[in-house]
Amino acid sequence: MIFKSHKLLTEHLKKKVKSSETIGFVPTMGALHQGHISLMKAAISQCDQLVVSIFVNPTQFDNKKDLEKYPRTINNDIKLIQKFITTDQLTIYAPEVKDVYGKQTVAKTYRYDGLEHVMEGANRPGHFNGVGTILEFLFKVIDPDQAFFGEKDFQQLQIVKKLVAQQKWHIKIIGCPIEREPHGLAMSSRNERLSPEARKKAQFIYTSLKLAKIYFQQHSIKKTQKLVEALFKKEPGFELEYFTIASEETLKPVVRKYKKHHYRGFIVAYLEGVRLIDNIAL
Ligand code: AMP
């Protein structure tokens, strides 16, 4: 069933889901693709019921144009979900802004032990306050046992884990691997905005991450960073916003490698004005 009202959604879930059953939750902003579907498949393999939210959350956009341009394809989204998930295990929540925010569309302020100040936090002011606000609301109205997030937004995944731990919510946060297009570009709703040529060309982002991973085995963090920057300088059409090597746990950029520490390379690049994001475990 599909709900636009959070009150009706909560009532419905209370009736539908038996006390012995578990709820898996996948929050999305719609324009769904196989990346989202992979989260739903993971959720339904581990839980009895699946709730999917489809909501383009205005408070997590720092750029009004980006919010306006964000694709909204609700009818296709519903068809796609129903192709993979049987309806008796599925509930969809697809509200209007008013149902979530009431009269004032504003975000609350959250602190996530510094995870919010780097990368996406530094480059998109207020973004993670918007993310915290919408998730607090959704977790409250859905009350899931587990929630599933993509490693594609690795910083978001770590922040959600932090938020849940800080608030002592009883929700298990599960990270799921990045789904990619056949040539390697990380699947994203934004890929639809690329011309067919650019969509192919955009595989360069993942190619450079894979090169960085190999190079990183033998070279310093600084040299690996320089390599990626040099690769992008030579590649026409791309504008590199950042390539950062950070600790997986703190997300702080690192300058020196230590054994047994886990590092990840994080990248954001523009192509045809579209902001593309990706990361790789190093
Ligand atoms: P979005 O609709 O972009 O807000 O994404 C909703 C969820 O899907 C987030 O947890 C994302 O990390 C996840 N997601 C988006 N793209 C991918 C992908 N290519 N592979 C895996 N998860 C993804």
Tab-separated table of C-alpha atoms and ligand atoms in Angstrom:
chain	number	residue	atom	x	y	z
A	1	MET	CA	0.000	0.000	0.000
A	2	ILE	CA	1.038	3.564	-0.631
A	3	PHE	CA	0.601	6.313	1.941
A	4	LYS	CA	0.909	10.082	1.700
A	5	SER	CA	0.003	10.671	5.341
A	6	HIS	CA	2.400	9.687	8.113
A	7	LYS	CA	-0.492	9.275	10.560
A	8	LEU	CA	-2.219	6.740	8.313
A	9	LEU	CA	1.122	5.046	7.674
A	10	THR	CA	1.808	4.555	11.388
A	11	GLU	CA	-1.751	3.274	11.984
A	12	HIS	CA	-1.446	0.887	9.062
A	13	LEU	CA	1.898	-0.519	10.234
A	14	LYS	CA	0.579	-1.041	13.753
A	15	LYS	CA	-2.266	-3.144	12.338
A	16	LYS	CA	-0.348	-4.933	9.602
A	17	VAL	CA	2.920	-5.897	11.264
A	18	LYS	CA	2.606	-8.606	13.911
A	19	SER	CA	4.642	-8.158	17.088
A	20	SER	CA	6.795	-11.147	16.101
A	21	GLU	CA	7.614	-9.570	12.698
A	22	THR	CA	10.475	-7.247	11.825
A	23	ILE	CA	10.407	-4.124	9.681
A	24	GLY	CA	13.226	-3.249	7.298
A	25	PHE	CA	13.284	0.344	6.102
A	26	VAL	CA	14.843	1.863	2.970
A	27	PRO	CA	14.698	5.657	2.760
A	28	THR	CA	15.048	7.106	-0.756
A	29	MET	CA	14.504	10.304	-2.676
A	30	GLY	CA	12.966	8.449	-5.610
A	31	ALA	CA	14.099	8.308	-9.243
A	32	LEU	CA	14.828	4.733	-8.312
A	33	HIS	CA	17.418	2.499	-9.936
A	34	GLN	CA	19.081	-0.839	-9.236
A	35	GLY	CA	21.166	0.722	-6.444
A	36	HIS	CA	17.967	1.389	-4.486
A	37	ILE	CA	16.531	-1.989	-5.429
A	38	SER	CA	19.646	-3.715	-4.039
A	39	LEU	CA	18.924	-2.108	-0.638
A	40	MET	CA	15.311	-3.292	-0.802
A	41	LYS	CA	16.377	-6.833	-1.677
A	42	ALA	CA	18.805	-6.826	1.261
A	43	ALA	CA	16.043	-5.543	3.547
A	44	ILE	CA	13.471	-8.118	2.502
A	45	SER	CA	16.008	-10.931	2.805
A	46	GLN	CA	16.568	-9.973	6.452
A	47	CYS	CA	13.177	-8.650	7.580
A	48	ASP	CA	9.523	-9.741	7.307
A	49	GLN	CA	8.185	-6.422	6.080
A	50	LEU	CA	9.679	-3.652	3.961
A	51	VAL	CA	8.877	0.033	4.170
A	52	VAL	CA	10.251	2.294	1.436
A	53	SER	CA	10.015	6.057	1.659
A	54	ILE	CA	10.135	8.220	-1.443
A	55	PHE	CA	10.662	11.854	-0.550
A	56	VAL	CA	12.872	14.555	-1.998
A	57	ASN	CA	13.863	16.157	1.284
A	58	PRO	CA	14.196	19.920	0.751
A	59	THR	CA	16.221	20.651	3.896
A	60	GLN	CA	19.181	18.551	2.780
A	61	PHE	CA	19.713	20.628	-0.373
A	62	ASP	CA	21.961	23.652	0.012
A	63	ASN	CA	21.283	24.639	-3.587
A	64	LYS	CA	17.746	25.571	-4.638
A	65	LYS	CA	18.361	24.797	-8.314
A	66	ASP	CA	19.648	21.329	-7.443
A	67	LEU	CA	16.450	20.702	-5.463
A	68	GLU	CA	14.253	21.899	-8.340
A	69	LYS	CA	16.154	19.813	-10.881
A	70	TYR	CA	16.046	16.654	-8.781
A	71	PRO	CA	14.117	14.062	-10.858
A	72	ARG	CA	10.654	13.093	-9.610
A	73	THR	CA	9.347	9.882	-11.192
A	74	ILE	CA	6.954	8.489	-8.592
A	75	ASN	CA	4.808	6.344	-10.927
A	76	ASN	CA	7.835	4.613	-12.445
A	77	ASP	CA	9.338	4.230	-8.973
A	78	ILE	CA	6.293	2.384	-7.684
A	79	LYS	CA	6.219	0.104	-10.739
A	80	LEU	CA	9.917	-0.675	-10.327
A	81	ILE	CA	9.588	-1.563	-6.630
A	82	GLN	CA	6.567	-3.770	-7.313
A	83	LYS	CA	8.566	-5.658	-9.929
A	84	PHE	CA	10.953	-6.874	-7.242
A	85	ILE	CA	8.969	-6.913	-3.988
A	86	THR	CA	5.657	-8.706	-3.402
A	87	THR	CA	2.940	-6.299	-2.312
A	88	ASP	CA	1.979	-8.217	0.852
A	89	GLN	CA	5.425	-7.463	2.278
A	90	LEU	CA	5.600	-3.877	1.029
A	91	THR	CA	4.487	-0.486	2.288
A	92	ILE	CA	5.439	2.756	0.535
A	93	TYR	CA	5.406	6.191	2.111
A	94	ALA	CA	5.494	8.999	-0.473
A	95	PRO	CA	4.459	12.217	1.269
A	96	GLU	CA	4.250	15.854	0.240
A	97	VAL	CA	6.575	18.298	2.029
A	98	LYS	CA	3.730	19.508	4.272
A	99	ASP	CA	3.050	16.065	5.739
A	100	VAL	CA	6.641	15.910	6.947
A	101	TYR	CA	7.388	19.511	7.909
A	102	GLY	CA	4.010	21.138	8.589
A	103	LYS	CA	4.130	24.898	8.092
A	104	GLN	CA	7.865	25.459	8.420
A	105	THR	CA	10.290	23.552	6.261
A	106	VAL	CA	13.322	23.843	8.505
A	107	ALA	CA	15.989	21.444	9.731
A	108	LYS	CA	16.998	20.783	13.309
A	109	THR	CA	20.663	21.034	14.260
A	110	TYR	CA	22.665	17.896	14.921
A	111	ARG	CA	26.219	17.215	16.018
A	112	TYR	CA	27.818	14.007	14.924
A	113	ASP	CA	31.199	14.194	16.694
A	114	GLY	CA	32.793	16.061	13.809
A	115	LEU	CA	31.734	13.630	11.070
A	116	GLU	CA	29.569	16.438	9.702
A	117	HIS	CA	32.363	18.965	9.150
A	118	VAL	CA	34.326	17.199	6.409
A	119	MET	CA	33.706	16.422	2.732
A	120	GLU	CA	29.964	16.655	2.003
A	121	GLY	CA	29.471	18.582	5.246
A	122	ALA	CA	32.098	21.159	4.310
A	123	ASN	CA	30.948	21.400	0.707
A	124	ARG	CA	27.177	21.353	1.288
A	125	PRO	CA	26.420	23.474	4.360
A	126	GLY	CA	23.459	22.212	6.392
A	127	HIS	CA	23.195	18.999	4.389
A	128	PHE	CA	23.553	16.617	7.329
A	129	ASN	CA	21.160	18.621	9.501
A	130	GLY	CA	18.585	17.996	6.778
A	131	VAL	CA	19.479	14.306	6.692
A	132	GLY	CA	19.202	14.023	10.508
A	133	THR	CA	15.850	15.848	10.540
A	134	ILE	CA	14.197	13.657	7.921
A	135	LEU	CA	15.568	10.425	9.386
A	136	GLU	CA	14.473	11.286	12.917
A	137	PHE	CA	10.970	11.891	11.549
A	138	LEU	CA	10.902	8.725	9.414
A	139	PHE	CA	12.332	6.499	12.141
A	140	LYS	CA	9.661	7.789	14.513
A	141	VAL	CA	6.703	7.182	12.222
A	142	ILE	CA	7.948	3.827	10.844
A	143	ASP	CA	9.714	2.409	13.920
A	144	PRO	CA	11.879	-0.022	11.913
A	145	ASP	CA	14.072	-2.799	13.306
A	146	GLN	CA	16.691	-2.331	10.605
A	147	ALA	CA	17.409	0.466	8.120
A	148	PHE	CA	19.449	0.033	4.961
A	149	PHE	CA	21.793	2.610	3.458
A	150	GLY	CA	24.178	2.541	0.494
A	151	GLU	CA	27.944	2.809	0.849
A	152	LYS	CA	27.715	5.128	-2.133
A	153	ASP	CA	26.960	7.842	0.439
A	154	PHE	CA	29.534	6.503	2.861
A	155	GLN	CA	29.682	9.650	4.977
A	156	GLN	CA	25.907	9.592	5.335
A	157	LEU	CA	26.062	5.922	6.387
A	158	GLN	CA	28.602	6.693	9.137
A	159	ILE	CA	26.585	9.713	10.267
A	160	VAL	CA	23.378	7.696	10.493
A	161	LYS	CA	25.196	5.071	12.593
A	162	LYS	CA	26.436	7.853	14.867
A	163	LEU	CA	22.978	9.443	15.150
A	164	VAL	CA	21.340	6.138	16.088
A	165	ALA	CA	24.036	5.407	18.691
A	166	GLN	CA	23.800	8.920	20.178
A	167	GLN	CA	20.007	8.807	20.424
A	168	LYS	CA	20.042	5.180	21.639
A	169	TRP	CA	17.433	4.206	19.066
A	170	HIS	CA	16.940	0.452	18.692
A	171	ILE	CA	17.554	0.353	14.967
A	172	LYS	CA	20.279	-1.667	13.280
A	173	ILE	CA	21.892	0.296	10.470
A	174	ILE	CA	23.074	-1.851	7.572
A	175	GLY	CA	25.519	-0.600	4.925
A	176	CYS	CA	25.111	-2.068	1.417
A	177	PRO	CA	27.711	-2.142	-1.398
A	178	ILE	CA	27.690	0.346	-4.285
A	179	GLU	CA	25.792	-0.823	-7.381
A	180	ARG	CA	27.423	0.265	-10.611
A	181	GLU	CA	26.448	0.646	-14.252
A	182	PRO	CA	28.106	-1.963	-16.533
A	183	HIS	CA	31.099	0.295	-17.265
A	184	GLY	CA	31.605	1.207	-13.606
A	185	LEU	CA	29.829	4.506	-12.977
A	186	ALA	CA	28.130	4.389	-9.572
A	187	MET	CA	24.376	4.246	-10.124
A	188	SER	CA	22.691	7.501	-9.223
A	189	SER	CA	19.438	9.299	-9.927
A	190	ARG	CA	21.600	12.154	-11.190
A	191	ASN	CA	23.051	10.002	-13.996
A	192	GLU	CA	19.772	10.569	-15.889
A	193	ARG	CA	20.784	14.201	-16.322
A	194	LEU	CA	23.925	13.264	-18.274
A	195	SER	CA	23.937	13.032	-22.068
A	196	PRO	CA	24.572	9.474	-23.347
A	197	GLU	CA	28.191	10.436	-24.218
A	198	ALA	CA	28.815	11.940	-20.780
A	199	ARG	CA	27.278	8.950	-19.047
A	200	LYS	CA	29.850	6.747	-20.753
A	201	LYS	CA	32.657	9.216	-20.136
A	202	ALA	CA	31.740	9.364	-16.430
A	203	GLN	CA	33.179	5.858	-15.943
A	204	PHE	CA	36.471	7.762	-15.670
A	205	ILE	CA	35.573	8.563	-12.043
A	206	TYR	CA	35.595	4.899	-11.019
A	207	THR	CA	38.603	4.162	-13.237
A	208	SER	CA	40.570	6.851	-11.402
A	209	LEU	CA	39.459	5.463	-8.021
A	210	LYS	CA	40.651	1.996	-9.001
A	211	LEU	CA	43.986	3.439	-10.152
A	212	ALA	CA	44.277	5.321	-6.868
A	213	LYS	CA	43.682	2.075	-4.966
A	214	ILE	CA	46.534	0.313	-6.758
A	215	TYR	CA	48.858	3.317	-6.506
A	216	PHE	CA	48.072	3.731	-2.793
A	217	GLN	CA	49.587	0.302	-1.996
A	218	GLN	CA	53.076	1.587	-2.867
A	219	HIS	CA	52.834	5.363	-2.448
A	220	SER	CA	52.033	7.984	0.142
A	221	ILE	CA	48.633	9.562	0.670
A	222	LYS	CA	49.908	12.862	-0.698
A	223	LYS	CA	51.249	11.252	-3.869
A	224	THR	CA	48.019	9.304	-4.414
A	225	GLN	CA	46.053	12.504	-4.028
A	226	LYS	CA	48.303	14.277	-6.530
A	227	LEU	CA	47.885	11.413	-8.988
A	228	VAL	CA	44.087	11.715	-8.970
A	229	GLU	CA	44.223	15.500	-9.253
A	230	ALA	CA	46.609	15.217	-12.211
A	231	LEU	CA	44.383	12.611	-13.895
A	232	PHE	CA	41.397	14.949	-13.669
A	233	LYS	CA	43.343	17.980	-14.907
A	234	LYS	CA	44.120	16.063	-18.088
A	235	GLU	CA	40.557	14.887	-18.622
A	236	PRO	CA	38.465	17.508	-20.440
A	237	GLY	CA	34.907	18.134	-19.283
A	238	PHE	CA	35.445	17.176	-15.654
A	239	GLU	CA	35.745	19.488	-12.711
A	240	LEU	CA	37.109	17.789	-9.601
A	241	GLU	CA	35.499	19.175	-6.438
A	242	TYR	CA	37.497	16.986	-4.103
A	243	PHE	CA	39.411	13.771	-3.804
A	244	THR	CA	40.113	12.979	-0.178
A	245	ILE	CA	41.694	10.004	1.510
A	246	ALA	CA	40.164	9.636	4.937
A	247	SER	CA	39.908	7.224	7.810
A	248	GLU	CA	36.774	5.075	7.411
A	249	GLU	CA	35.896	5.557	11.033
A	250	THR	CA	36.483	9.269	11.688
A	251	LEU	CA	36.216	10.422	8.046
A	252	LYS	CA	39.027	12.838	8.831
A	253	PRO	CA	41.477	13.376	5.977
A	254	VAL	CA	44.748	11.624	6.742
A	255	VAL	CA	48.302	12.524	5.811
A	256	ARG	CA	50.139	9.437	6.984
A	257	LYS	CA	49.312	5.763	6.594
A	258	TYR	CA	49.241	3.445	9.592
A	259	LYS	CA	49.027	-0.330	9.477
A	260	LYS	CA	45.686	-1.957	10.304
A	261	HIS	CA	43.804	1.313	9.731
A	262	HIS	CA	41.034	1.373	7.152
A	263	TYR	CA	41.155	4.130	4.579
A	264	ARG	CA	38.800	5.171	1.826
A	265	GLY	CA	39.140	7.472	-1.155
A	266	PHE	CA	36.208	9.867	-1.573
A	267	ILE	CA	35.555	11.753	-4.766
A	268	VAL	CA	33.161	14.370	-6.105
A	269	ALA	CA	33.400	15.589	-9.687
A	270	TYR	CA	31.192	17.614	-11.980
A	271	LEU	CA	30.446	16.575	-15.542
A	272	GLU	CA	27.985	18.560	-17.680
A	273	GLY	CA	27.117	20.450	-14.490
A	274	VAL	CA	26.020	17.235	-12.737
A	275	ARG	CA	27.572	16.528	-9.346
A	276	LEU	CA	28.765	12.916	-9.225
A	277	ILE	CA	29.923	11.187	-6.048
A	278	ASP	CA	31.792	7.928	-5.478
A	279	ASN	CA	34.227	6.244	-3.085
A	280	ILE	CA	36.439	3.192	-2.769
A	281	ALA	CA	37.977	1.204	0.078
A	282	LEU	CA	41.749	1.543	-0.258
B	1	AMP	P1	18.947	8.614	-2.562
B	1	AMP	O1	17.627	8.297	-3.173
B	1	AMP	O2	19.975	9.062	-3.538
B	1	AMP	O3	18.826	9.504	-1.343
B	1	AMP	O4	19.508	7.242	-2.005
B	1	AMP	C1	18.770	6.433	-1.146
B	1	AMP	C2	19.650	5.326	-0.644
B	1	AMP	O5	20.112	4.560	-1.748
B	1	AMP	C3	20.912	5.831	0.075
B	1	AMP	O6	21.150	5.007	1.203
B	1	AMP	C4	21.971	5.697	-0.957
B	1	AMP	O7	23.269	5.527	-0.429
B	1	AMP	C5	21.505	4.435	-1.669
B	1	AMP	N1	22.085	4.363	-3.001
B	1	AMP	C6	22.028	5.298	-3.971
B	1	AMP	N2	22.734	4.903	-5.051
B	1	AMP	C7	23.255	3.692	-4.743
B	1	AMP	C8	24.087	2.765	-5.436
B	1	AMP	N3	24.549	3.026	-6.652
B	1	AMP	N4	24.427	1.610	-4.813
B	1	AMP	C9	23.983	1.348	-3.547
B	1	AMP	N5	23.194	2.181	-2.844
B	1	AMP	C10	22.837	3.333	-3.430
